[in-house]
Amino acid sequence: MAEDRTVFEWCFDYCKERGMCDAAASATLEILIASPDTTAMRQHWGEEIEDYSEAAKALLRSFVLQAGLLWIKRNDPNVWYRPLFDGSIKDV
């Protein structure tokens, strides 16, 4: 089944699934897009996520988690969903 989402939308949804509100997810993606680690991705955010392998999605998830944790540390260090970004709770 096709996901019918872009890479950007998939990353946004990934943040929201872990408890972030729209504003926090948007700010996290701003951090992610500005990161030197994702420079090569800059022209690919609008591509369909279904075209990406599971390995590529795993790498994207790691970048999203890093950016999310950076946002959390800067803005709300004690937020309830921090464990879903810092690795102390794994996805089930």
Short mmCIF file of C-alpha atoms in Angstrom, two decimals:
data_model
loop_
_atom_site.label_atom_id
_atom_site.label_comp_id
_atom_site.label_asym_id
_atom_site.label_seq_id
_atom_site.Cartn_x
_atom_site.Cartn_y
_atom_site.Cartn_z
CA MET A 1 0.00 0.00 0.00
CA ALA A 2 1.36 3.40 -0.98
CA GLU A 3 1.96 5.90 1.78
CA ASP A 4 1.16 8.92 -0.44
CA ARG A 5 3.34 11.18 1.68
CA THR A 6 6.43 13.16 0.93
CA VAL A 7 9.65 12.68 2.88
CA PHE A 8 8.91 15.97 4.66
CA GLU A 9 5.38 14.87 5.61
CA TRP A 10 6.65 11.50 6.80
CA CYS A 11 9.24 13.18 9.06
CA PHE A 12 6.60 15.59 10.37
CA ASP A 13 4.23 12.71 11.12
CA TYR A 14 7.07 10.82 12.82
CA CYS A 15 7.46 13.72 15.27
CA LYS A 16 3.72 13.93 15.86
CA GLU A 17 3.46 10.18 16.47
CA ARG A 18 5.94 10.66 19.31
CA GLY A 19 3.87 13.35 21.01
CA MET A 20 4.92 16.65 19.45
CA CYS A 21 2.33 19.25 18.59
CA ASP A 22 2.34 20.79 15.10
CA ALA A 23 4.47 23.76 16.16
CA ALA A 24 7.15 21.61 17.82
CA ALA A 25 7.21 19.21 14.86
CA SER A 26 7.58 22.13 12.44
CA ALA A 27 10.40 23.63 14.51
CA THR A 28 12.10 20.23 14.65
CA LEU A 29 11.95 19.94 10.87
CA GLU A 30 13.46 23.41 10.56
CA ILE A 31 16.39 22.17 12.66
CA LEU A 32 16.56 19.00 10.59
CA ILE A 33 16.56 20.77 7.24
CA ALA A 34 19.19 23.27 8.40
CA SER A 35 21.48 20.54 9.72
CA PRO A 36 24.77 19.95 7.90
CA ASP A 37 23.98 16.22 8.21
CA THR A 38 21.04 16.59 5.84
CA THR A 39 22.59 18.89 3.24
CA ALA A 40 22.32 16.18 0.58
CA MET A 41 18.60 15.81 1.34
CA ARG A 42 17.70 19.43 0.65
CA GLN A 43 16.41 18.77 -2.86
CA HIS A 44 14.57 15.57 -1.85
CA TRP A 45 12.10 16.65 0.87
CA GLY A 46 9.24 16.70 -1.65
CA GLU A 47 9.86 13.19 -2.96
CA GLU A 48 7.50 10.32 -2.17
CA ILE A 49 8.57 8.40 0.93
CA GLU A 50 7.40 5.15 -0.68
CA ASP A 51 10.40 5.38 -3.00
CA TYR A 52 12.79 5.10 -0.03
CA SER A 53 14.16 1.83 1.31
CA GLU A 54 13.68 0.77 4.90
CA ALA A 55 17.38 1.46 5.49
CA ALA A 56 16.98 5.03 4.21
CA LYS A 57 13.91 5.49 6.42
CA ALA A 58 15.90 4.23 9.42
CA LEU A 59 18.58 6.84 8.70
CA LEU A 60 15.93 9.56 8.36
CA ARG A 61 14.41 8.47 11.68
CA SER A 62 17.79 8.84 13.38
CA PHE A 63 18.16 12.37 12.00
CA VAL A 64 14.61 13.27 13.07
CA LEU A 65 15.25 11.95 16.57
CA GLN A 66 18.46 13.99 16.86
CA ALA A 67 16.73 17.16 15.68
CA GLY A 68 13.76 16.49 17.96
CA LEU A 69 15.99 16.00 20.95
CA LEU A 70 17.83 19.22 20.17
CA TRP A 71 14.49 21.08 20.02
CA ILE A 72 13.43 19.47 23.32
CA LYS A 73 16.69 20.42 25.07
CA ARG A 74 16.37 24.02 23.91
CA ASN A 75 12.65 24.51 24.53
CA ASP A 76 11.15 22.02 26.97
CA PRO A 77 13.74 19.72 28.59
CA ASN A 78 11.21 17.98 30.82
CA VAL A 79 8.51 17.36 28.21
CA TRP A 80 6.71 14.05 28.69
CA TYR A 81 7.64 12.64 25.26
CA ARG A 82 11.39 13.20 25.61
CA PRO A 83 12.04 9.46 26.22
CA LEU A 84 10.72 8.74 22.72
CA PHE A 85 13.42 10.99 21.29
CA ASP A 86 16.38 10.28 23.59
CA GLY A 87 16.28 6.50 23.21
CA SER A 88 15.33 5.62 26.75
CA ILE A 89 12.08 4.17 25.38
CA LYS A 90 12.19 2.28 22.13
CA ASP A 91 9.37 2.11 19.62
CA VAL A 92 6.97 -0.74 20.24
#
